[in-house]
């Protein structure tokens, strides 16, 4: 019986001490490992490049295609229209949805700093795609790279990075 009373007194003392700490201004959530982990993940996402948050296969493909087109410089009207046609044909979406996808993707890449994060993007996000999707995206990337002229060395390097991460033979599945 004396052990039960000792345990109850210890629990009551702990609750009293935590209440006193909370009244004095100590945030008890700072000791919670789940809250710490959630804050840590939020800070990690907050500091990351916006394109690194793409987790939908269509968004990943759009980022890769638009980035490949931007590696040549400013987008021409013809390149923009070709990208919209690729979005419509590949993803089976209408013109308005293709335009929205293009504008949201260009917003993700607007700062021009994606070049520093391209390898990280491919390492983290390419595994979300199936082998068929990644092979189809690589063929589309090659098509986009050859739009205006021959592909640049930066485009070839990016295509090589994509091919390095793709492991199985191509197919067509969205």
XYZ file of C-alpha atoms in Angstrom:
174
model
C 0.000 0.000 0.000
C 2.847 2.366 0.790
C 4.193 1.929 -2.775
C 0.876 2.994 -4.323
C 0.761 6.073 -2.116
C 4.350 6.944 -3.092
C 3.517 6.634 -6.810
C 0.408 8.802 -6.409
C 2.384 11.455 -4.515
C 5.095 11.409 -7.194
C 2.524 11.828 -10.007
C 0.781 14.620 -8.119
C 4.117 16.332 -7.512
C 5.019 16.075 -11.190
C 1.672 17.540 -12.248
C 2.083 20.356 -9.717
C 5.620 21.087 -10.972
C 4.492 21.151 -14.624
C 1.587 23.444 -13.768
C 3.933 25.780 -11.901
C 6.323 25.810 -14.857
C 3.495 26.590 -17.267
C 2.229 29.444 -15.046
C 5.718 30.916 -14.911
C 5.868 31.084 -18.705
C 7.637 27.900 -19.779
C 6.064 26.413 -22.904
C 5.520 22.750 -22.171
C 5.131 21.976 -25.880
C 8.827 22.677 -26.292
C 9.448 19.373 -24.495
C 7.063 17.449 -26.771
C 9.062 15.452 -29.374
C 6.097 15.289 -31.771
C 5.693 19.071 -31.750
C 9.434 19.492 -32.242
C 9.393 17.111 -35.216
C 6.443 18.927 -36.820
C 8.187 22.294 -36.372
C 11.405 20.864 -37.770
C 9.622 19.544 -40.874
C 7.844 22.861 -41.353
C 11.117 24.804 -41.128
C 12.715 22.407 -43.588
C 9.886 22.942 -46.091
C 9.807 26.683 -45.461
C 13.477 27.104 -46.305
C 13.330 24.830 -49.352
C 12.888 26.003 -52.919
C 9.172 26.053 -53.857
C 9.662 23.548 -56.680
C 10.966 20.985 -54.188
C 7.475 20.739 -52.720
C 5.957 19.301 -55.918
C 4.678 15.836 -55.134
C 2.142 15.177 -57.890
C 3.620 13.365 -60.943
C 2.036 15.925 -63.274
C 3.627 18.796 -61.325
C 7.001 17.054 -61.303
C 6.827 16.550 -65.059
C 5.779 20.160 -65.616
C 8.690 21.467 -63.498
C 11.172 19.295 -65.391
C 9.801 20.282 -68.804
C 9.637 24.002 -68.076
C 13.079 24.020 -66.478
C 14.509 22.275 -69.532
C 12.923 24.887 -71.796
C 14.230 27.727 -69.608
C 17.796 26.399 -69.780
C 18.039 27.888 -73.284
C 17.073 31.328 -72.019
C 13.825 33.243 -72.218
C 10.847 31.276 -73.481
C 9.585 32.164 -76.923
C 5.922 32.163 -77.839
C 6.434 29.021 -79.899
C 8.152 27.204 -77.029
C 5.372 28.204 -74.653
C 2.732 26.961 -77.069
C 4.641 23.711 -77.601
C 4.759 23.175 -73.828
C 1.036 23.821 -73.559
C 0.404 21.309 -76.357
C 2.602 18.740 -74.588
C 0.697 19.311 -71.348
C -2.629 18.860 -73.125
C -1.585 15.799 -75.106
C 0.365 13.982 -72.422
C -1.757 14.695 -69.360
C -5.104 14.626 -71.210
C -6.208 18.011 -69.855
C -8.031 20.882 -71.543
C -6.473 24.192 -72.620
C -7.488 26.046 -69.464
C -6.000 23.395 -67.165
C -2.813 23.336 -69.258
C -2.554 27.122 -68.935
C -3.039 26.869 -65.162
C -0.390 24.156 -64.937
C 2.015 26.278 -66.960
C 1.440 29.389 -64.844
C 1.736 27.533 -61.534
C 4.930 25.845 -62.697
C 6.407 29.115 -63.909
C 5.575 30.571 -60.480
C 7.546 27.761 -58.839
C 10.540 28.500 -61.069
C 10.230 32.291 -61.145
C 13.224 33.155 -58.966
C 15.783 31.587 -61.310
C 17.500 29.749 -58.450
C 16.235 26.295 -59.344
C 19.549 25.493 -61.010
C 21.115 25.106 -57.556
C 18.367 22.720 -56.499
C 17.905 20.705 -59.707
C 19.978 17.735 -58.565
C 18.223 17.665 -55.190
C 14.848 17.883 -56.941
C 15.687 14.901 -59.133
C 17.061 12.909 -56.189
C 14.037 13.552 -53.980
C 11.132 13.764 -56.405
C 12.089 11.409 -59.231
C 11.456 8.371 -57.004
C 7.752 9.336 -56.756
C 7.311 8.567 -60.451
C 6.883 5.103 -61.846
C 9.478 3.843 -64.308
C 7.053 4.305 -67.204
C 6.275 7.887 -66.221
C 9.925 8.820 -65.799
C 10.841 7.296 -69.165
C 7.980 9.163 -70.832
C 9.069 12.417 -69.195
C 12.619 11.916 -70.441
C 11.378 11.535 -74.007
C 9.307 14.716 -73.591
C 12.315 16.531 -72.113
C 14.385 15.558 -75.136
C 11.594 16.830 -77.380
C 11.494 20.147 -75.491
C 15.285 20.464 -75.594
C 15.241 20.176 -79.392
C 12.464 22.751 -79.944
C 14.322 25.889 -81.059
C 17.784 24.572 -81.850
C 20.053 21.773 -80.804
C 20.085 21.121 -77.060
C 22.561 23.150 -75.030
C 25.215 21.572 -72.843
C 23.181 22.452 -69.735
C 20.138 20.715 -71.172
C 22.199 17.662 -72.091
C 23.627 17.534 -68.559
C 20.134 17.768 -67.059
C 18.833 15.036 -69.380
C 21.793 12.846 -68.393
C 20.934 13.410 -64.716
C 17.341 12.369 -65.380
C 18.423 9.268 -67.306
C 20.756 8.317 -64.485
C 17.826 8.193 -62.064
C 15.592 6.185 -64.423
C 16.142 2.465 -64.154
C 13.544 0.493 -66.099
C 12.529 0.449 -69.784
C 9.943 2.951 -71.064
C 6.224 2.556 -71.399
C 3.307 4.953 -71.631
C 1.247 5.161 -68.483
C -0.262 8.154 -66.768
